mmCIF file of C-alpha atoms and ligand atoms in Angstrom:
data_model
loop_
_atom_site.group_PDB
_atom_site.id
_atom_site.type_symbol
_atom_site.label_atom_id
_atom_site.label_comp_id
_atom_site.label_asym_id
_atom_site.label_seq_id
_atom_site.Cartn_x
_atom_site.Cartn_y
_atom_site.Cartn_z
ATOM 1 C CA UNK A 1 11.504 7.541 -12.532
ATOM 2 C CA UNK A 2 11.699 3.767 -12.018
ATOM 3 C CA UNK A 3 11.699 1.282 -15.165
ATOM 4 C CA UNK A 4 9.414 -0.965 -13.457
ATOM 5 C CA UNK A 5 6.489 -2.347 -14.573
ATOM 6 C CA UNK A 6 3.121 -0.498 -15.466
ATOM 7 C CA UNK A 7 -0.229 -2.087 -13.075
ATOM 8 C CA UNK A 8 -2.861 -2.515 -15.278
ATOM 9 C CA UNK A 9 -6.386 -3.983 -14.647
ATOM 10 C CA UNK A 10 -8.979 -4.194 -17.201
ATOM 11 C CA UNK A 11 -12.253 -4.382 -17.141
ATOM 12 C CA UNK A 12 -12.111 -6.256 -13.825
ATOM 13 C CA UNK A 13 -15.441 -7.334 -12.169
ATOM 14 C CA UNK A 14 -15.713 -9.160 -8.881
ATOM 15 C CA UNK A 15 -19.322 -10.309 -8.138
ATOM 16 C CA UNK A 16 -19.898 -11.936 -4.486
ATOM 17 C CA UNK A 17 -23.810 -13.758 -4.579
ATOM 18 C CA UNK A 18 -24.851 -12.031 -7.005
ATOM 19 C CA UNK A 19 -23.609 -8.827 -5.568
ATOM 20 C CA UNK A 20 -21.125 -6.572 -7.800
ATOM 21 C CA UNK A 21 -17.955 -5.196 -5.633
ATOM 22 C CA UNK A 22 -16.196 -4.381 -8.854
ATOM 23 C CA UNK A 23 -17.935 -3.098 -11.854
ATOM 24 C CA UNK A 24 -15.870 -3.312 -14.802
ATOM 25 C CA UNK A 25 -13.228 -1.375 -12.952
ATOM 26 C CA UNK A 26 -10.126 -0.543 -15.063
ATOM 27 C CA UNK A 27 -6.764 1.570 -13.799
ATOM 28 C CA UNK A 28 -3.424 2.199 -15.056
ATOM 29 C CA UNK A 29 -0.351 2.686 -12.210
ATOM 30 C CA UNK A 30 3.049 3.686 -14.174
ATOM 31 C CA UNK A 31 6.186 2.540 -12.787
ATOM 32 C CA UNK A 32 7.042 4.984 -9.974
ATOM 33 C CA UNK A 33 3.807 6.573 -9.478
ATOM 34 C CA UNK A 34 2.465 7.459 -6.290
ATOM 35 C CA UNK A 35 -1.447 6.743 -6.914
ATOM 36 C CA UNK A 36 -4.378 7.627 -3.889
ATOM 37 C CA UNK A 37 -7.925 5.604 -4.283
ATOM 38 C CA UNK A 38 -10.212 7.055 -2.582
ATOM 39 C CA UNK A 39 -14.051 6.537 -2.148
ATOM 40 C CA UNK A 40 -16.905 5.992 -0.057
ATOM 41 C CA UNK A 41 -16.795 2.669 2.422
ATOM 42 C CA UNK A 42 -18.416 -0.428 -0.009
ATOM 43 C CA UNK A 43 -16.717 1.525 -3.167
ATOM 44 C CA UNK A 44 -14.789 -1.377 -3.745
ATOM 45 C CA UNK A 45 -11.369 -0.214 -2.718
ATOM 46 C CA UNK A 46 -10.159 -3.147 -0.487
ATOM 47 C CA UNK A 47 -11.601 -5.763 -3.054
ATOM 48 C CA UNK A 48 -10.067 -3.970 -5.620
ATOM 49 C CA UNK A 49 -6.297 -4.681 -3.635
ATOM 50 C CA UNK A 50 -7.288 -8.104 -3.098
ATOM 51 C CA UNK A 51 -7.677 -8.881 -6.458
ATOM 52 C CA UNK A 52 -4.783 -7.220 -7.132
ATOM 53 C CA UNK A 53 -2.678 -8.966 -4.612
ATOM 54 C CA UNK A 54 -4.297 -12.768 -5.685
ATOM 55 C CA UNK A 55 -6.537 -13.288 -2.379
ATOM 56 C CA UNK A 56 -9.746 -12.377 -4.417
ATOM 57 C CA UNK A 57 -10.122 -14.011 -8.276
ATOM 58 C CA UNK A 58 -11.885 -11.625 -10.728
ATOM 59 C CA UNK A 59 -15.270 -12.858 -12.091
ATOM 60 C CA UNK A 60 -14.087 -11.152 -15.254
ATOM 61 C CA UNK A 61 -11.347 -8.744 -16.259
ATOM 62 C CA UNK A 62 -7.582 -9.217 -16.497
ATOM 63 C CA UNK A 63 -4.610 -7.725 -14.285
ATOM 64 C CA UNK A 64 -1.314 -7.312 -16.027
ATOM 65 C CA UNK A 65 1.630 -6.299 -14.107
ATOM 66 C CA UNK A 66 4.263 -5.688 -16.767
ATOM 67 C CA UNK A 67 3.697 -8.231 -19.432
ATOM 68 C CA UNK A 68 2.841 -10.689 -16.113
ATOM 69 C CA UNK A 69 -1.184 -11.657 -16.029
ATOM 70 C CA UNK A 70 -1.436 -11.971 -12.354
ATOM 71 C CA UNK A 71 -5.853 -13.083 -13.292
ATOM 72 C CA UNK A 72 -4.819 -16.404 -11.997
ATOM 73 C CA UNK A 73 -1.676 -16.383 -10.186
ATOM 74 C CA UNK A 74 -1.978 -17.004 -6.228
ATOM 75 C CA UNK A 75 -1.141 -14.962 -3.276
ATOM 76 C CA UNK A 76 2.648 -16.412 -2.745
ATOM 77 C CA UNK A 77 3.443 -16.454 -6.426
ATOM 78 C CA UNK A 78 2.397 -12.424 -6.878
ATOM 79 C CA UNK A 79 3.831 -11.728 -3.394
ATOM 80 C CA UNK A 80 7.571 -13.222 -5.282
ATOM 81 C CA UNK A 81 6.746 -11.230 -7.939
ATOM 82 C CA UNK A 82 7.776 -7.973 -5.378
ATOM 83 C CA UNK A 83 4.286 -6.749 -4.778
ATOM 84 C CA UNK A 84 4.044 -6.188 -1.199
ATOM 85 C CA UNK A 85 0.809 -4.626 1.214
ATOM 86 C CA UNK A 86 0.143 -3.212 4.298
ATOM 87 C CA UNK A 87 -3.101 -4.185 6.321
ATOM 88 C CA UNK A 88 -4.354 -1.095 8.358
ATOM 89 C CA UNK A 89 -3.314 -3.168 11.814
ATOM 90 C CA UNK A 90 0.471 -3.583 11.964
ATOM 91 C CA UNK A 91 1.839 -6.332 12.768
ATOM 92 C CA UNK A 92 5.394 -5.906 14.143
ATOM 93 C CA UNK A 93 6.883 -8.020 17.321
ATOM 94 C CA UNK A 94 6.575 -5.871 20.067
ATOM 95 C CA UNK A 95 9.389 -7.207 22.252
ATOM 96 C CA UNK A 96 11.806 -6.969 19.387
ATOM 97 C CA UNK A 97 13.829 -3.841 18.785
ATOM 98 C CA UNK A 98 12.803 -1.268 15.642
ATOM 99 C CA UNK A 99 16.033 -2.616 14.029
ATOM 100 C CA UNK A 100 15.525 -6.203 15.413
ATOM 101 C CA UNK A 101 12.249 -6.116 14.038
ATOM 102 C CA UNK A 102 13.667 -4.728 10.419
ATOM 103 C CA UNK A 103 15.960 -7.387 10.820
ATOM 104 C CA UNK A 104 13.792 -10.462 10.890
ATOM 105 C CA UNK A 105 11.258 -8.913 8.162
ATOM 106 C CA UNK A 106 14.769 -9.205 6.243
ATOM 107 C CA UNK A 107 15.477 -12.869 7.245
ATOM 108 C CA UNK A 108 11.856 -14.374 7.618
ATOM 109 C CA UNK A 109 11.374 -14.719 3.944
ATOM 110 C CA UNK A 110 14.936 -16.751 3.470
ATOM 111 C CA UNK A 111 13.423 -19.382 6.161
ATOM 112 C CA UNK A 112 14.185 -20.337 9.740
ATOM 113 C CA UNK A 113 17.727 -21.140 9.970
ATOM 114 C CA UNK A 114 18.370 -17.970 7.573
ATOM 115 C CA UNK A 115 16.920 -16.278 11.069
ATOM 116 C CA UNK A 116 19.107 -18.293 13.576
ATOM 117 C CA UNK A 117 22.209 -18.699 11.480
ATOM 118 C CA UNK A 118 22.607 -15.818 8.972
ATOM 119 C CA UNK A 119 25.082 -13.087 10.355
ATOM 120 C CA UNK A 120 24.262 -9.580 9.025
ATOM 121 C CA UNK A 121 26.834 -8.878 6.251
ATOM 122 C CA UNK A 122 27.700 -5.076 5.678
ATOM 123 C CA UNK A 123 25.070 -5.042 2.867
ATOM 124 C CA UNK A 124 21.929 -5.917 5.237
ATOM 125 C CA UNK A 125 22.632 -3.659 7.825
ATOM 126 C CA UNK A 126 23.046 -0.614 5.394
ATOM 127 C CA UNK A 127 19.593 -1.806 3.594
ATOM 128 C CA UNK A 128 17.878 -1.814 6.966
ATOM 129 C CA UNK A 129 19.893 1.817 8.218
ATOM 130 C CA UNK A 130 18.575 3.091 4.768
ATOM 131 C CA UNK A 131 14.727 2.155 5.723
ATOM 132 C CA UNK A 132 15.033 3.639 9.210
ATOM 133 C CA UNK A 133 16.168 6.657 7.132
ATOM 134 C CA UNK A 134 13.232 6.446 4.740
ATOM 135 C CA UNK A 135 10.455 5.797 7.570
ATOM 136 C CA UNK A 136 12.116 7.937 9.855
ATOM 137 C CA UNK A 137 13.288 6.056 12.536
ATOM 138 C CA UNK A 138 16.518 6.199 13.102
ATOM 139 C CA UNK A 139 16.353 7.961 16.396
ATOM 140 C CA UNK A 140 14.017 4.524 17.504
ATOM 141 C CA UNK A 141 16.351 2.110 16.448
ATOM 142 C CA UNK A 142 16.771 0.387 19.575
ATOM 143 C CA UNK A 143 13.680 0.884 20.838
ATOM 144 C CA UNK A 144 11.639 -1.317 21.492
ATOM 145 C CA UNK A 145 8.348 -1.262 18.798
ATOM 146 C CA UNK A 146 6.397 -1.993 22.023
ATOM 147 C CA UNK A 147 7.260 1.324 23.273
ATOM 148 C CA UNK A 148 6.263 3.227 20.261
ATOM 149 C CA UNK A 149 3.315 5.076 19.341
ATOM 150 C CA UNK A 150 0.309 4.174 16.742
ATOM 151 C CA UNK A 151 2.287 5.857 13.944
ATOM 152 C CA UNK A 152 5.389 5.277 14.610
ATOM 153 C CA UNK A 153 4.047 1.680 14.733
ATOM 154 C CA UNK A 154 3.153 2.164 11.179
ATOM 155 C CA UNK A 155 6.196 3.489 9.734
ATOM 156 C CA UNK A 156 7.876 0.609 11.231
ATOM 157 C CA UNK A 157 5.944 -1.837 9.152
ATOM 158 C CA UNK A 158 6.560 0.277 6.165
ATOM 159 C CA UNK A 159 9.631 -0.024 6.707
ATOM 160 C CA UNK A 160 9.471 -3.876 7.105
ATOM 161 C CA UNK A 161 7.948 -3.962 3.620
ATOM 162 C CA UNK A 162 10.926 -2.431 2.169
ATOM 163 C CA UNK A 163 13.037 -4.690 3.209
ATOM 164 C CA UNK A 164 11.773 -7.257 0.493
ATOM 165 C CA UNK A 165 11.914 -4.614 -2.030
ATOM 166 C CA UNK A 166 8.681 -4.505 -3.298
ATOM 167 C CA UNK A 167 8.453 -2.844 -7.139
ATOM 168 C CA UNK A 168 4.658 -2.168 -6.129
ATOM 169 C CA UNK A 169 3.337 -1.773 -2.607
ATOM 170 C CA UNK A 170 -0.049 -1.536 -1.504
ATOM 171 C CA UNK A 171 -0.750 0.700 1.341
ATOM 172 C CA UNK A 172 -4.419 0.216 3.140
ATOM 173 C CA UNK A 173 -5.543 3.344 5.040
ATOM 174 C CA UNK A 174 -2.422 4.395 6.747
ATOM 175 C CA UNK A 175 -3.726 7.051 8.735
ATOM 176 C CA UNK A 176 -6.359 5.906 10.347
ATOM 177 C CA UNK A 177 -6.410 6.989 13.579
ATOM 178 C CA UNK A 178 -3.202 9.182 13.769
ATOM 179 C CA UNK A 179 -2.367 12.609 14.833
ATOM 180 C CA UNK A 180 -2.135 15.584 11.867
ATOM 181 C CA UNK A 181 1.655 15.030 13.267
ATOM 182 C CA UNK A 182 1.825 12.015 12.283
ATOM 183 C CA UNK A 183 -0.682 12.098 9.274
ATOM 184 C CA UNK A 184 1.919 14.455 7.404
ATOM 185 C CA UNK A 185 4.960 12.762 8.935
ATOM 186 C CA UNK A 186 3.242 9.417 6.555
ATOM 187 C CA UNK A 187 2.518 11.309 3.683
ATOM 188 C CA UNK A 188 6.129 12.769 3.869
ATOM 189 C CA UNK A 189 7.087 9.121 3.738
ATOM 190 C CA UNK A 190 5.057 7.508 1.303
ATOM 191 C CA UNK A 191 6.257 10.562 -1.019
ATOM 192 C CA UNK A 192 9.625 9.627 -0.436
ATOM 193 C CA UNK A 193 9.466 5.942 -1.446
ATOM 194 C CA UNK A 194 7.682 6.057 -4.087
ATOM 195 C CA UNK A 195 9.368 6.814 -7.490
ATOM 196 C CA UNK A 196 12.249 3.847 -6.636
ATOM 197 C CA UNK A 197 8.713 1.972 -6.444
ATOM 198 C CA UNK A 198 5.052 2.337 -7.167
ATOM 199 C CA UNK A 199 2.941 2.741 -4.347
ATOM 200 C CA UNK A 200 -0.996 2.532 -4.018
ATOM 201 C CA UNK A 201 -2.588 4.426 -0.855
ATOM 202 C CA UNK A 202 -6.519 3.377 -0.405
ATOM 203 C CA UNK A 203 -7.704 6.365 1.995
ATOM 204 C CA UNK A 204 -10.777 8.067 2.807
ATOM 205 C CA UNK A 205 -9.195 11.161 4.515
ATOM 206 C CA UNK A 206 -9.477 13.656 2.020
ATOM 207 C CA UNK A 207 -7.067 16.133 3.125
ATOM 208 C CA UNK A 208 -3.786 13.509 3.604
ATOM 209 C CA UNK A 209 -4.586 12.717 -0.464
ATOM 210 C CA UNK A 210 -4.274 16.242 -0.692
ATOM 211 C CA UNK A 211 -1.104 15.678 1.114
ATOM 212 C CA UNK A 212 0.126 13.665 -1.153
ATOM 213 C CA UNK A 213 -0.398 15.540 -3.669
ATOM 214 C CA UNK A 214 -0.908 12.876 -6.702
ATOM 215 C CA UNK A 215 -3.259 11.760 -9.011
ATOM 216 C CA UNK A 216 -5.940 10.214 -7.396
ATOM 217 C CA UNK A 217 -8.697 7.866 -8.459
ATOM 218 C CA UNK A 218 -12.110 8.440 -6.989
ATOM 219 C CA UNK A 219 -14.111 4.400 -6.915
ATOM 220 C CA UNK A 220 -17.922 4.337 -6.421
ATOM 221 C CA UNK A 221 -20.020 1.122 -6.629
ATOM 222 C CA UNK A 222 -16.833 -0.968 -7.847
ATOM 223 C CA UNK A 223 -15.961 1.252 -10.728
ATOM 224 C CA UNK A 224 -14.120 4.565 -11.710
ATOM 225 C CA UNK A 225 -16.431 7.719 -11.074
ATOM 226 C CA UNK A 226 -13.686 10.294 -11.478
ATOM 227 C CA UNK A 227 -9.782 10.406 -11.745
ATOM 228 C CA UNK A 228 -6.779 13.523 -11.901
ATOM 229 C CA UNK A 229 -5.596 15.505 -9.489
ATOM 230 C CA UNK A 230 -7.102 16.059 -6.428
ATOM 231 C CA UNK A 231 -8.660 19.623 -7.390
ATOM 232 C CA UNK A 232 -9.808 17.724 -10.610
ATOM 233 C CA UNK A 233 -11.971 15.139 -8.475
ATOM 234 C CA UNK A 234 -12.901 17.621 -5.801
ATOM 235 C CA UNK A 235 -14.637 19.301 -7.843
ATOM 236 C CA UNK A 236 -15.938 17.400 -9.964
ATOM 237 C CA UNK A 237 -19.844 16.947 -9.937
ATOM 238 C CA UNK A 238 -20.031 13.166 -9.630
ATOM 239 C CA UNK A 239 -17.744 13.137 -6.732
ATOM 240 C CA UNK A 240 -19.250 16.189 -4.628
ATOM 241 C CA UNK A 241 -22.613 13.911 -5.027
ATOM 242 C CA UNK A 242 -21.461 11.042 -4.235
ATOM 243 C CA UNK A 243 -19.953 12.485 -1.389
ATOM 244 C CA UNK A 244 -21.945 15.270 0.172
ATOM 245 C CA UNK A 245 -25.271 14.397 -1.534
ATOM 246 C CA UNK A 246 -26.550 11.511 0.801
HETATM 247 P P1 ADP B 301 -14.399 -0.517 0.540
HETATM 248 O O1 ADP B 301 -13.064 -1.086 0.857
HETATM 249 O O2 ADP B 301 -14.344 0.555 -0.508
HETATM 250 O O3 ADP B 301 -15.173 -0.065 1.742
HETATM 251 P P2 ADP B 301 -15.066 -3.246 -0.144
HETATM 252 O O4 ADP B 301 -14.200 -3.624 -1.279
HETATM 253 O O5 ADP B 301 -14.698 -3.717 1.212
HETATM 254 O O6 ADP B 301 -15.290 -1.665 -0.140
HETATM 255 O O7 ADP B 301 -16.540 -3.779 -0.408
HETATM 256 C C1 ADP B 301 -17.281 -3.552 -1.593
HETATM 257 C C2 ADP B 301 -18.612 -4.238 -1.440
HETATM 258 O O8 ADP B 301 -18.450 -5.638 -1.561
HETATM 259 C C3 ADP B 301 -19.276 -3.982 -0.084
HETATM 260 O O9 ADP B 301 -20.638 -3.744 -0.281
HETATM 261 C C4 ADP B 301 -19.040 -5.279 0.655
HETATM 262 O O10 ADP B 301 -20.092 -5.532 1.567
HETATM 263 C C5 ADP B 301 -18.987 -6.313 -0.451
HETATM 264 N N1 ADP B 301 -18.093 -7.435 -0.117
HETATM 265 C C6 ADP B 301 -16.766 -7.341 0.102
HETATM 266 N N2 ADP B 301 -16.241 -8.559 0.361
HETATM 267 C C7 ADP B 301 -17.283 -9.449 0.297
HETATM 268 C C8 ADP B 301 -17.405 -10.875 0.460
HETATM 269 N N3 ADP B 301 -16.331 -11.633 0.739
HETATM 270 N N4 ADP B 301 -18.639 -11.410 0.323
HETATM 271 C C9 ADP B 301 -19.707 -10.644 0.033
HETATM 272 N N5 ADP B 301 -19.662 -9.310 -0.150
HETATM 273 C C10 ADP B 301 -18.464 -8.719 -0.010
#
């Protein structure tokens, strides 16, 4: 398990005109965990990441990471704090090479001339040949990402996120649109680097968080409506309602 830091938001409410996307939501993520949030679209999952990540401000509520209140902090300053997300539409360079484009996600953050100048030492190049491992790309390496398919377009940016290291990463609806291929090759992946790291999937596909395998928290109108494992919230009254009684 990692000795990272514990996610922790509290009684967090976001209200846009009057309208509440979070409802006094609170959730624990231990260091390590793998964690699924799932719900019905308007639950509040994607507001509930940007607060988390600084682009939204809570109306109330606190979020802690460690002994760090992020409530205030902005985007850039949580982003240095090694909390890293993934947007459902990739966004990798599609005339650069899979390692070309693991390269720059590498370099970017040091600045321009840390781009143009900085030779890879050793070091790099093993980080990088370690997240082709982890995402499963090593065979695509010099590939160009334009060539590769939807999934393997998302791995790649997965694996892009790694290379800053994030203690936390948020992952938004990874398998949207894949093959079952591809949907268990992801939740394969997300297994594996979690534990070094926590990681926070937001999905609606119902059988990839049973994939995972993890505890899950169910989110309905901004706040928790069930949480355990996935049998726990399958089954569970509220949820089969919520999602088979409309
Ligand atoms: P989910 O990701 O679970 O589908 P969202 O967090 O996107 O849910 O949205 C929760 C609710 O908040 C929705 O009803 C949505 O319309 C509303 N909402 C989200 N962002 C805004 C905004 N910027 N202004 C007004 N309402 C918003």
């Amino acid at each position: 398990m990692s000795s990272g830091r514990r996610l922790y938001l509290d009684g967090v409410s976001v209200v846009f005109d009057g309208f509440r996307a979070l409802n006094n939501l609170s959730l624990i993520v231990e260091p390590g965990e793998l964690r699924s949030v799932i719900g019905p679209n308007g639950a509040g999952k994607t507001t509930m990441m940007d607060v988390i990540t600084g682009k939204t401000r809570p109306t109330a509520g606190t979020v802690n990471f460690g002994d760090i209140d992020l409530t205030r902090m902005d985007e850039a300053a949580i982003a240095n704090l090694g909390i890293g997300r993934k947007f459902q539409k990739p966004t990798v360079f599609d005339a650069l090479t899979v390692f070309e484009n693991m390269e720059l996600a590498l370099k970017a953050p040091r600045g321009p001339l840390a781009c143009l100048r900085w030779a890879l030492t050793g070091e790099a190049k093993s980080r990088i040949e370690q997240a082709l491992e982890e995402t499963g790309l090593q065979e695509r390496a010099e590939d160009l990402a334009g060539i590769l398919s939807h999934g393997q377009r998302q791995w790649l940016e997965i694996g892009m996120l790694l290379m800053q290291d994030p203690e936390l990463l948020l992952v938004d609806e990874p398998v949207a649109g894949m093959t079952d291929a591809e949907t268990e090759h992801t939740a394969a992946l997300l297994v594996r680097i979690a534990g070094k790291r926590s990681v926070v999937v937001v999905e609606h596909d119902l059988e990839f968080v049973r994939a995972l395998g993890r505890r899950v928290t169910v989110l309905h109108e901004g706040s928790v409506l069930s949480e355990g494992s996935i049998d726990h919230v399958q089954n569970d009254q509220r949820v089969i309602e919520v999602y088979l009684g409309r």
